[in-house]
Short mmCIF file of C-alpha atoms and ligand atoms in Angstrom, two decimals:
data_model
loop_
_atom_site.label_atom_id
_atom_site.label_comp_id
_atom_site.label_asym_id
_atom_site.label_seq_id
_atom_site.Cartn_x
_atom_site.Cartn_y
_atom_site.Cartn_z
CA UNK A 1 13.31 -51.93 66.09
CA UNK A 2 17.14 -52.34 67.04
CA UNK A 3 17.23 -54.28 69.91
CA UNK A 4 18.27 -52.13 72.89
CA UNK A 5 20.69 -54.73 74.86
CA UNK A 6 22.30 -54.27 78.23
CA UNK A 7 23.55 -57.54 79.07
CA UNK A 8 24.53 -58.46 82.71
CA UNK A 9 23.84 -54.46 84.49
CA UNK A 10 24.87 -53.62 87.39
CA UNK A 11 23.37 -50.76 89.87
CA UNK A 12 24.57 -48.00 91.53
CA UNK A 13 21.40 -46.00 92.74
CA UNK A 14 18.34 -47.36 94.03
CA UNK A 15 15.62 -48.62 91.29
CA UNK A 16 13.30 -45.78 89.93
CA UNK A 17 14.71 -43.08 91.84
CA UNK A 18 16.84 -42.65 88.25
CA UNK A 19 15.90 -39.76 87.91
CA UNK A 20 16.75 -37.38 90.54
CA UNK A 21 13.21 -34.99 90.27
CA UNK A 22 15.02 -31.76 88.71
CA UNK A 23 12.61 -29.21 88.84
CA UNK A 24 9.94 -29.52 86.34
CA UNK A 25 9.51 -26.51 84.03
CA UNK A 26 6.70 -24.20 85.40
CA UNK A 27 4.01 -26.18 85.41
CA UNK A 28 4.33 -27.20 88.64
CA UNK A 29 4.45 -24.07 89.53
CA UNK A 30 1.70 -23.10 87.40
CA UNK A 31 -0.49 -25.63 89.41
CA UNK A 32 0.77 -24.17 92.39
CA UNK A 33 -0.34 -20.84 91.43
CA UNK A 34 -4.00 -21.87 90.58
CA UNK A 35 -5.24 -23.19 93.78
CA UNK A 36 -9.13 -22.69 93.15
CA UNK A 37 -8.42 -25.19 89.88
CA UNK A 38 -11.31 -23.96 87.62
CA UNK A 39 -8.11 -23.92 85.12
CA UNK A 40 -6.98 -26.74 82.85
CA UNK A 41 -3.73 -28.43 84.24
CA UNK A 42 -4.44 -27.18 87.95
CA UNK A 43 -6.59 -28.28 90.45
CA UNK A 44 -8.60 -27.46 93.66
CA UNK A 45 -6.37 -27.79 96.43
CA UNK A 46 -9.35 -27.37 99.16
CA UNK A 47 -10.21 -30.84 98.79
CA UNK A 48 -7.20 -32.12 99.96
CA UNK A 49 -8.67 -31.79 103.64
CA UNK A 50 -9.84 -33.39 106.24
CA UNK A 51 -10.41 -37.09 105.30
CA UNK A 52 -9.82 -38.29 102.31
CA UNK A 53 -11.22 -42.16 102.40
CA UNK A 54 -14.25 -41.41 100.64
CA UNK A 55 -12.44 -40.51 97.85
CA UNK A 56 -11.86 -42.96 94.75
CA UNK A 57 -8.94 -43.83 93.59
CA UNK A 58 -7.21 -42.56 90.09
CA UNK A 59 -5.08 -44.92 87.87
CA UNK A 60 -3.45 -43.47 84.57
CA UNK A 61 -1.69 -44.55 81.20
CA UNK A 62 -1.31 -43.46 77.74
CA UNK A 63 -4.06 -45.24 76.87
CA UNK A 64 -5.68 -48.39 77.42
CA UNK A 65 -2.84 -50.12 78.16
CA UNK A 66 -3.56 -49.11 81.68
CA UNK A 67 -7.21 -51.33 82.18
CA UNK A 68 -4.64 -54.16 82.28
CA UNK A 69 -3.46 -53.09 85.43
CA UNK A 70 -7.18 -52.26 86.85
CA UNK A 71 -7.77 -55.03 85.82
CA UNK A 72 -5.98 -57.09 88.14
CA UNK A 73 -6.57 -54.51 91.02
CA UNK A 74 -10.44 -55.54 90.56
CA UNK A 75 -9.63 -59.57 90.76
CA UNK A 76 -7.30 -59.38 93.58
CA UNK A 77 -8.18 -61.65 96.12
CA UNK A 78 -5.12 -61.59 98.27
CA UNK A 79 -5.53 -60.35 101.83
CA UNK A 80 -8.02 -60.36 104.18
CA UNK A 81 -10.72 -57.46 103.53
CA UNK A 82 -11.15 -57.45 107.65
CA UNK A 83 -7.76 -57.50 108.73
CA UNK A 84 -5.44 -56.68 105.99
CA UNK A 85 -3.45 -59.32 106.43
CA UNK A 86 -1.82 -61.22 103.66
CA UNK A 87 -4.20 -64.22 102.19
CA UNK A 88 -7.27 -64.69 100.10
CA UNK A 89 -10.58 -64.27 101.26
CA UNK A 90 -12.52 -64.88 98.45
CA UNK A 91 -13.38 -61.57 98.44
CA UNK A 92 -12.15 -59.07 95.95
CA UNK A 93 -9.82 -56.90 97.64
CA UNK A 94 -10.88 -53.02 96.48
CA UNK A 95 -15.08 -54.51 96.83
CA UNK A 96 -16.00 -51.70 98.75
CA UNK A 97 -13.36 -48.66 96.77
CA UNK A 98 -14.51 -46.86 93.53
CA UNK A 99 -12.01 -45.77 90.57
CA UNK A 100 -11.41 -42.90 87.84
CA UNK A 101 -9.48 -43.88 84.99
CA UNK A 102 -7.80 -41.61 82.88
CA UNK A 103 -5.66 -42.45 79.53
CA UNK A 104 -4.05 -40.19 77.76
CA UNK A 105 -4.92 -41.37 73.89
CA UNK A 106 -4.79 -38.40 72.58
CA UNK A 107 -1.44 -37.56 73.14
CA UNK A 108 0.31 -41.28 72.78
CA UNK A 109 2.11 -43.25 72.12
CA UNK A 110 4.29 -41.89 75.21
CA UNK A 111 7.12 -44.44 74.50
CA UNK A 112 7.72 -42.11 71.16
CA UNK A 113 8.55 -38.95 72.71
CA UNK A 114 12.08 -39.39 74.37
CA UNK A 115 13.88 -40.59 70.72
CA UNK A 116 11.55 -37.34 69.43
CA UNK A 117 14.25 -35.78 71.42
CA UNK A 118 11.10 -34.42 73.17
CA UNK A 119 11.42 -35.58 77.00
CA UNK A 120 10.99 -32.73 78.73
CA UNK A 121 7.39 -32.56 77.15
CA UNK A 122 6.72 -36.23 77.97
CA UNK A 123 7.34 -35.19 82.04
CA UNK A 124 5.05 -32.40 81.10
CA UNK A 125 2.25 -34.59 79.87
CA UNK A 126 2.41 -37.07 82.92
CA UNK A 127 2.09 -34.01 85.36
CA UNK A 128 -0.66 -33.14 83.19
CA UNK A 129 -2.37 -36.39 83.64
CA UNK A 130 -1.74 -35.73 87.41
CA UNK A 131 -3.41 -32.45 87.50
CA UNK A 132 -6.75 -33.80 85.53
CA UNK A 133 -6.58 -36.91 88.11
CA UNK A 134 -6.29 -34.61 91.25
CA UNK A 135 -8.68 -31.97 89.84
CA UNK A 136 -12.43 -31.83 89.19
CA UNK A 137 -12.57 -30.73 85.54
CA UNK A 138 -13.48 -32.51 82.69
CA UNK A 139 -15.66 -32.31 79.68
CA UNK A 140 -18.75 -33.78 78.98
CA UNK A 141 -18.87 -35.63 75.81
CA UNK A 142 -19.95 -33.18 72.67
CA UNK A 143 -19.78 -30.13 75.00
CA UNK A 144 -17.62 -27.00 74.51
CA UNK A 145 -17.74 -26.54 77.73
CA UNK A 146 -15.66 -27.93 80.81
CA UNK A 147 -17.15 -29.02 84.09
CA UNK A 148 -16.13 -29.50 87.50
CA UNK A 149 -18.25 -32.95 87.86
CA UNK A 150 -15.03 -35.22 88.55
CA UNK A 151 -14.28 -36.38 92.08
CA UNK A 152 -10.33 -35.87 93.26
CA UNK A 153 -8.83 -38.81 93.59
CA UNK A 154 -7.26 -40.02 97.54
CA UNK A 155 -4.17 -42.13 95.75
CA UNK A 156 -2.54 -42.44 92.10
CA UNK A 157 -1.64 -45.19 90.33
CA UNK A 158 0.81 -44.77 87.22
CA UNK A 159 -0.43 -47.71 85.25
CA UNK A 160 1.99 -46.99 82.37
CA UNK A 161 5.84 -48.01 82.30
CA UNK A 162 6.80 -44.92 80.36
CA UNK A 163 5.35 -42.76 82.35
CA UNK A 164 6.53 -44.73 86.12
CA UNK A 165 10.42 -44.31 84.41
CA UNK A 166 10.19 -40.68 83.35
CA UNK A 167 8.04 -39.34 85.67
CA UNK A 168 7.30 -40.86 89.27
CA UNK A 169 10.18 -39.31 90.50
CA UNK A 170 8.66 -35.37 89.38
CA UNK A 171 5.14 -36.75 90.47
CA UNK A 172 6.18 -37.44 94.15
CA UNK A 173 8.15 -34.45 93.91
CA UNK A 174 5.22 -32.07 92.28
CA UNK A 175 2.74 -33.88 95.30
CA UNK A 176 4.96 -32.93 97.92
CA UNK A 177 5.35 -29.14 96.56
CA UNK A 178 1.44 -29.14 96.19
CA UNK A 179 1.18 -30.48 100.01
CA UNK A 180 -1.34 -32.85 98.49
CA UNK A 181 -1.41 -35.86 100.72
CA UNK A 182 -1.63 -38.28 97.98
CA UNK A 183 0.88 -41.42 97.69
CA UNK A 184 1.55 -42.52 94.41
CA UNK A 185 2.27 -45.99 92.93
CA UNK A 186 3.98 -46.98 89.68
CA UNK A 187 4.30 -50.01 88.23
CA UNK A 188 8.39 -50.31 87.28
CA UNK A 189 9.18 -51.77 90.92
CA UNK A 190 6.76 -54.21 91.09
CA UNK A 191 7.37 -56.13 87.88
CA UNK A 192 11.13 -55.72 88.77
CA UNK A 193 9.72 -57.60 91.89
CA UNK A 194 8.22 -60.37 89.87
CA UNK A 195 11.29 -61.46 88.38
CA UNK A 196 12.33 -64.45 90.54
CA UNK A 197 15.36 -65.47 91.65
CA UNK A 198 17.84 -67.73 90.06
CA UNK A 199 17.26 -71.28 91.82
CA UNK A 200 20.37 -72.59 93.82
CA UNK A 201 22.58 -74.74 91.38
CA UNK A 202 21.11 -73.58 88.07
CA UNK A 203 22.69 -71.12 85.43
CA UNK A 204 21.11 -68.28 85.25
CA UNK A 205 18.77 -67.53 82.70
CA UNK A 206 18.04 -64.16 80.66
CA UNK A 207 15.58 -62.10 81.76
CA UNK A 208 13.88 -60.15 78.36
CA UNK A 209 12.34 -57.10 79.37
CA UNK A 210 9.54 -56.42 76.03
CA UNK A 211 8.48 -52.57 76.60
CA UNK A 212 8.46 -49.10 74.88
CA UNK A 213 11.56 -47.65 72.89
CA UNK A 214 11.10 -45.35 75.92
CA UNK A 215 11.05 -47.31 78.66
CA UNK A 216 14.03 -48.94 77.72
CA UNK A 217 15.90 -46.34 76.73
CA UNK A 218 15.04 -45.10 80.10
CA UNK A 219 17.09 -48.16 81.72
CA UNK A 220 14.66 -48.19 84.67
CA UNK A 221 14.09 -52.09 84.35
CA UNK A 222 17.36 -53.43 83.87
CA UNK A 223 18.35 -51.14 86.94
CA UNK A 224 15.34 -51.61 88.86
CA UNK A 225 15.44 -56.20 88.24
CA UNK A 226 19.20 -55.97 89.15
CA UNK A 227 18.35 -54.30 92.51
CA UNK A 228 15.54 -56.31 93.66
CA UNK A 229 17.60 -59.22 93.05
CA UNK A 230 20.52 -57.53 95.01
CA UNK A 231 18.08 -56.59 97.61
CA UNK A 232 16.79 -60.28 98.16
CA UNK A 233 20.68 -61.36 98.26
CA UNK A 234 20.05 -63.46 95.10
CA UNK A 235 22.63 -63.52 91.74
CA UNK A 236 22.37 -61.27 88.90
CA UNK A 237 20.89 -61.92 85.77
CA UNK A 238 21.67 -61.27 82.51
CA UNK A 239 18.78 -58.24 81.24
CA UNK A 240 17.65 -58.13 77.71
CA UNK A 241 15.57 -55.34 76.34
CA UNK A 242 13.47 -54.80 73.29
CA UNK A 243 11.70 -51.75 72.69
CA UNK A 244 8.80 -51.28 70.49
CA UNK A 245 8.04 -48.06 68.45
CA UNK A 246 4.10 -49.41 67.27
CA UNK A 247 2.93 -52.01 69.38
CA UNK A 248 1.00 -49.99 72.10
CA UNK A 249 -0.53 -47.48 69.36
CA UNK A 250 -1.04 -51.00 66.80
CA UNK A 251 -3.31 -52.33 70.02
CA UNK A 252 -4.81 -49.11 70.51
CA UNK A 253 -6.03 -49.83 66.57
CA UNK A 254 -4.18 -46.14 65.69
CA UNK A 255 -4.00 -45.86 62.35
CA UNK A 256 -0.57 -44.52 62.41
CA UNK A 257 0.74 -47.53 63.56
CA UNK A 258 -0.95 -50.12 61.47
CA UNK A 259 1.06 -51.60 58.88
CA UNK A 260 -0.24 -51.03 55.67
CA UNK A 261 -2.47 -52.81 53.93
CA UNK A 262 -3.18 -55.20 57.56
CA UNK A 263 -6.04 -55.41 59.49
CA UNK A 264 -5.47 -54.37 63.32
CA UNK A 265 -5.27 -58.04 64.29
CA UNK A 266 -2.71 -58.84 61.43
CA UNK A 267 -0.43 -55.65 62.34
CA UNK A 268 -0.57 -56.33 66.05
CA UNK A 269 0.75 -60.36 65.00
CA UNK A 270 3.18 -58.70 62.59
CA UNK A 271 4.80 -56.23 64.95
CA UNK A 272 5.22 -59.16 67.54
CA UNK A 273 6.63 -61.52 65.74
CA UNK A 274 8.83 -58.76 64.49
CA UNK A 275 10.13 -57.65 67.35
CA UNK A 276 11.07 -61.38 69.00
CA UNK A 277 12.59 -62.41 65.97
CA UNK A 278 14.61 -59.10 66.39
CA UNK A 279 15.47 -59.54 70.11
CA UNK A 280 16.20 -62.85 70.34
CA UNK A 281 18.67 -62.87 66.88
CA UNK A 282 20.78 -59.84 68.98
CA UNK A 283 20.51 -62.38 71.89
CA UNK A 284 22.41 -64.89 69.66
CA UNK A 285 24.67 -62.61 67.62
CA UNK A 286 25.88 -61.41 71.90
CA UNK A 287 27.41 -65.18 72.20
CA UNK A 288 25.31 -65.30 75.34
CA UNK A 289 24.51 -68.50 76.30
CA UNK A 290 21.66 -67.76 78.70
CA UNK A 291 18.44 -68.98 77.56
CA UNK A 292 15.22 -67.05 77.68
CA UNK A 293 13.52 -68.07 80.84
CA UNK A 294 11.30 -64.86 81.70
CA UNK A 295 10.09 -61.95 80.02
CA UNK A 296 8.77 -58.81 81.42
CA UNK A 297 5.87 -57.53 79.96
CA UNK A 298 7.36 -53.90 80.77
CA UNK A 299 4.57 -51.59 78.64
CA UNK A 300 0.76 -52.20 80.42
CA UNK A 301 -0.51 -52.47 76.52
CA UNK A 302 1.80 -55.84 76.01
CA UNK A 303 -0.42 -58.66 78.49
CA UNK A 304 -3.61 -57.92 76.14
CA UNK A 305 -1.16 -59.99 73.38
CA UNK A 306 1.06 -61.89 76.12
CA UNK A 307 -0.55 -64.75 73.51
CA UNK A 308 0.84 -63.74 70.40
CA UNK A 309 3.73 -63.32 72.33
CA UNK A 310 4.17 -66.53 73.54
CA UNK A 311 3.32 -67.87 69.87
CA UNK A 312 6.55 -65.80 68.83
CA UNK A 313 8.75 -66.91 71.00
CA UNK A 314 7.40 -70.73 70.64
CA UNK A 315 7.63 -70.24 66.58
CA UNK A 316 10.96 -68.97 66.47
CA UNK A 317 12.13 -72.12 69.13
CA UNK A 318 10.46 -74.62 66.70
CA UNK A 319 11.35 -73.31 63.14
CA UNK A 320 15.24 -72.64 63.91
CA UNK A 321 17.62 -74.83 65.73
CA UNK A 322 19.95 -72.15 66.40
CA UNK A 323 17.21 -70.45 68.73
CA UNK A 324 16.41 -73.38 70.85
CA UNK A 325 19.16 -73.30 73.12
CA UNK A 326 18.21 -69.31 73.52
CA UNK A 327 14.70 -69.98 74.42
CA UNK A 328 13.81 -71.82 77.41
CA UNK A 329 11.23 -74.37 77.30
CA UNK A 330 8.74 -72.91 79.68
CA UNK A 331 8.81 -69.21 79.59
CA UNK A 332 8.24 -67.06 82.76
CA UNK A 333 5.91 -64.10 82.07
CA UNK A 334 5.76 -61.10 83.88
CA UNK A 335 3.05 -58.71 84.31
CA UNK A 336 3.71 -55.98 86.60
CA UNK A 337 -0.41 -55.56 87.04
CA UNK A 338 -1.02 -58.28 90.09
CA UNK A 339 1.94 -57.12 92.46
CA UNK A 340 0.98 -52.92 91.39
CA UNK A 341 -2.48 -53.63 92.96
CA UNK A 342 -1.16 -55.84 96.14
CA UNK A 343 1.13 -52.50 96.67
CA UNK A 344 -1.46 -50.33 96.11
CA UNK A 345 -3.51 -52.68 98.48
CA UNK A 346 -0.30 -52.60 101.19
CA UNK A 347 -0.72 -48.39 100.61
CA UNK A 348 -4.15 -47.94 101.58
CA UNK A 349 -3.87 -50.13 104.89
CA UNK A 350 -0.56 -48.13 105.81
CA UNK A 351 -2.26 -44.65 105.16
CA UNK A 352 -5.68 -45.82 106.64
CA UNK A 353 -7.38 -44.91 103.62
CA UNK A 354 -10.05 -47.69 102.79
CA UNK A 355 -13.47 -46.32 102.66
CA UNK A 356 -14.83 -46.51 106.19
CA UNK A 357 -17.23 -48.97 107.00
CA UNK A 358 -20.53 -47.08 106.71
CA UNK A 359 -19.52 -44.02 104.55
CA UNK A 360 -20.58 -42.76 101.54
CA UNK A 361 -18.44 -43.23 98.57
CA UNK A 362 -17.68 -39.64 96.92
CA UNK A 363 -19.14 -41.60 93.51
CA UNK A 364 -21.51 -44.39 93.02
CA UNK A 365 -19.68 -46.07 90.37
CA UNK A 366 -15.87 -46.36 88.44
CA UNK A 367 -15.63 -43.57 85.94
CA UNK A 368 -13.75 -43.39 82.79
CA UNK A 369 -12.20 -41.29 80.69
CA UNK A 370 -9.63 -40.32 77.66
CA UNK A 371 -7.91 -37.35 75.88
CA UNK A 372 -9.14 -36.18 72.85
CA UNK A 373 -7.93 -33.63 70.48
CA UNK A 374 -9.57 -30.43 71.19
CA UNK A 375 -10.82 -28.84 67.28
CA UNK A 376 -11.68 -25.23 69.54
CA UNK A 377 -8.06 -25.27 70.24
CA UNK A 378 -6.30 -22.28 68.52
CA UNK A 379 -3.12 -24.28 68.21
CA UNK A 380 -3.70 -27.95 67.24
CA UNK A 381 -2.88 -29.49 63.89
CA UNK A 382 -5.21 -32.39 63.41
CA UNK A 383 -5.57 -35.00 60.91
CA UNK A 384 -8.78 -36.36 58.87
CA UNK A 385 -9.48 -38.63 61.50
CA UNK A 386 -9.69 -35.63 63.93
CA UNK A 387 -6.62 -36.49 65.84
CA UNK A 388 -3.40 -34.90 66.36
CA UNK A 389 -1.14 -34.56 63.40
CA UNK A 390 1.75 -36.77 64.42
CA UNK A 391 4.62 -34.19 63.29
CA UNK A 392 2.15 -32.06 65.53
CA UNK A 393 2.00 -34.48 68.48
CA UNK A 394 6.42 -34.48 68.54
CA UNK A 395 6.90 -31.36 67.45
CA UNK A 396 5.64 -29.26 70.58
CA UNK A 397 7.58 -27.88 73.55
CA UNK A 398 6.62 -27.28 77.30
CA UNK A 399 4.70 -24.64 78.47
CA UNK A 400 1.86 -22.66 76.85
CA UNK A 401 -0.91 -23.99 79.93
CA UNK A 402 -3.26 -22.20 78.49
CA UNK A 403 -3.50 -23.74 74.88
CA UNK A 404 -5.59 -26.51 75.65
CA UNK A 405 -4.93 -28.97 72.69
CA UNK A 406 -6.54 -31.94 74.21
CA UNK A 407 -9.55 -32.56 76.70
CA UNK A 408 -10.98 -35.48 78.76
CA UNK A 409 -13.99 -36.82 78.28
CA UNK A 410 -15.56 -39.87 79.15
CA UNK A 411 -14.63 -43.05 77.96
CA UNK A 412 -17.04 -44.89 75.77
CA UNK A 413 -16.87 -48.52 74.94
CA UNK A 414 -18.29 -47.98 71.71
CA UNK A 415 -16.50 -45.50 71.00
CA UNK A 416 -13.30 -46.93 71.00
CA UNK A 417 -11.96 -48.59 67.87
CA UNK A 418 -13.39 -52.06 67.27
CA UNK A 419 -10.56 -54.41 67.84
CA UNK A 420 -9.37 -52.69 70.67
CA UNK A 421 -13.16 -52.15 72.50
CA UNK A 422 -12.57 -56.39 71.44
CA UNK A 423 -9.61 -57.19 72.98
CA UNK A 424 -11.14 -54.77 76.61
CA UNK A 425 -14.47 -57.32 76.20
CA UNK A 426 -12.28 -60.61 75.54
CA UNK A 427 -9.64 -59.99 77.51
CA UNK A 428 -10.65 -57.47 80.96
CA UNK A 429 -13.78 -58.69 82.01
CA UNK A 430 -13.82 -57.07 85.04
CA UNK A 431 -13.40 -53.56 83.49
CA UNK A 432 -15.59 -54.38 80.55
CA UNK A 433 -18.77 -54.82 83.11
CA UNK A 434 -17.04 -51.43 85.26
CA UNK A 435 -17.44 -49.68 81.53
CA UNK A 436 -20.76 -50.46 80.49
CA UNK A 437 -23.11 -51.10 83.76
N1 LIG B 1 1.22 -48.35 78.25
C1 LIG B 1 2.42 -47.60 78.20
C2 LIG B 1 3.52 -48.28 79.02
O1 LIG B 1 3.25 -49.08 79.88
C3 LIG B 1 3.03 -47.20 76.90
C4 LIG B 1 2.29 -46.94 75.66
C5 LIG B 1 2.78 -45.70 74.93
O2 LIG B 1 3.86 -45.73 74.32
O3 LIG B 1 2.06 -44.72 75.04
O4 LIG B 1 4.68 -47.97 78.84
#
């Protein structure tokens, strides 16, 4: 993929509020209108009183991408579970809070949809994914039936960079319209946050941000880097982007996105490589002479291969001596997951919403689930495989609520394709043991 390059930016708004909320199509409305929520894409607005702390707490991607980030929210150890305040307790920080995890395979990759010319439909999907993470309906696995089995969620976390830049803004909008007192936290901000500062008395190095083709297209995290570091009254530094069409849907073992005639793995290596060699060769051909020192990992799919990664970047410094000087020594890598969950963590103590000591949880254990494509559905094209047709997938519009072409159901480890039910067991312990009790 063309490397998308934005050298030094600068920033005139604040960070993710790019996007100024313009009134979704209607199905925000359409929610709206639906209040008892025993509709797909609407949801019961009755349990949004009274207190909500017994509620669990929803966190949504694409796909899998997203376990990265719960993930780290179940190994956090970084306040005090007593007090709140900052510092480890050797305690994990959510011990006590349950979790519903939704991801959206059916309908990614999400990064795809705004050079589909299709971004209006992209905000549509992530206010989908709201809806199904607010409401109680879902469908049992091999039923033709939905039920209203799944707990609302008390807070939403948009584990998925695509969908933080294109749609946080019409989430907090569509919440407030709902009157749903649910905050909601995306993950753009806080790896913008993890970028550090340049020390005094040292050039400033490059800061490569490695996401979607959407997400950079999007410009959230050169905008979003440049004003934390404005913010904190530090210098600017140069942003780099590279934007991948096939790594999140090559992890996710889609076929689609495979190259041919590679295994998973080998694809997965390819497309990395790939798109390093790619970035940092439009790094050189700029003239900049501001090394690689950090690199975002700005899609939530990219830290379950931060080590092929690394590999790349450390091949390309070793086999070519006009790269060295463009590649620092010891790279910085970012993953927005750790300072999402000590946000999310900072949320719940501000809004009082930790389980109470004492209560019941609404569910005894984490649930997951994913999209599907739906074979009842009157409109959907699938493929042999029994997904959506891709020309399908990019071809369709907003609106239509009522044409359900996808589903939830529960997530099942097994289920999953092998290498990337491997990398969830290798690499996200804590989830893999949440998955399978
Ligand atoms: N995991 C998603 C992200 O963080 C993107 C994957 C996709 O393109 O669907 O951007």
């Amino acid at each position: 993929m063309k490397s998308l390059r934005f050298g030094l930016t600068f920033l005139w708004a604040s960070a993710i509020s790019l996007r100024a909320a313009a009134p979704l199509p209607s199905l925000v409305d359409y929610a709206a209108q639906h209040t008892d929520g025993r509709v797909a894409f609407a949801f019961n607005t009755s349990a949004y009183q009274g207190d909500l702390s017994s509620l669990p707490i929803g966190v949504f991607d694409s796909g899998i991408g997203g376990l990265t980030v719960l993930e780290a929210i179940y190994q956090l150890d970084a306040f005090n579970n007593e007090t709140h305040a900052p510092g480890p307790d050797g305690k994990p920080d959510f011990e006590h809070e349950h979790f519903i995890y939704f991801g959206d395979q059916a309908n990614m990759p999400y990064g795809n949809y705004p050079s589909s010319g299709k971004t209006e439909y992209l905000r549509e999907l992530i206010i989908k994914d709201v809806t199904f993470m607010l409401g109680q309906r879902a469908w049992p696995a091999r039923s033709d039936a939905a039920e209203f089995t799944k707990p609302p969620v008390k807070a939403i976390v948009i584990a998925c960079n695509t969908a933080t830049a294109y749609g946080l803004a019409d989430v907090r909008a569509a919440i407030e319209r709902w009157h749903v007192p649910v905050f909601v936290v995306g993950v753009v901000e806080a790896g913008a946050r993890g970028v550090a500062p340049v020390a005094a008395g040292i050039a400033p190095q490059s800061v490569a941000v490695f996401a979607t083709v959407g997400t950079c297209a999007s410009e959230a995290y050169p905008r979003a880097i440049e004003a934390h570091l404005r913010e904190t009254g530090q210098l600017g530094r140069p942003v780099i982007q590279e934007g991948s069409p096939k790594l999140a849907g090559a992890i996710e073992g889609d076929p689609t996105c495979l190259l041919p005639g590679l295994t998973p793995r080998e694809s997965v290596n390819k497309i990395v490589h790939d798109e390093i060699a790619t970035l940092v060769e439009a790094h050189r051909q700029s003239g900049s002479a501001a090394p690689i020192g950090s690199i975002v990992l700005g899609c939530t799919h990219y830290p379950l291969v931060q080590d092929e990664i690394a590999r790349a970047f450390a091949d390309l410094r070793q086999s070519d001596a006009r790269y060295r000087p463009l590649i620092a020594e010891k790279m910085e890598f970012v993953n927005p997951a750790e300072l999402t969950a000590k946000e999310l963590y900072q949320r719940l103590t501000e809004t009082k919403r930790f389980l109470r000591p004492g209560a019941t949880p609404a569910v005894a254990h984490d649930l997951f689930y994913v999209s599907v494509a739906n074979p009842k559905s009157p409109t959907a094209k699938l493929d042999a495989a029994g997904a959506l047709e891709t020309t399908y997938k990019y071809g369709r519009a907003p609106g239509g609520f009522e044409v359900e072409d996808t589903k939830g159901v529960p997530m099942q480890l097994a289920e999953l394709p092998p290498s990337s039910a491997n990398l969830i067991r290798e690499k996200l312990p804590a989830v893999a043991r949440h998955l399978q009790p």
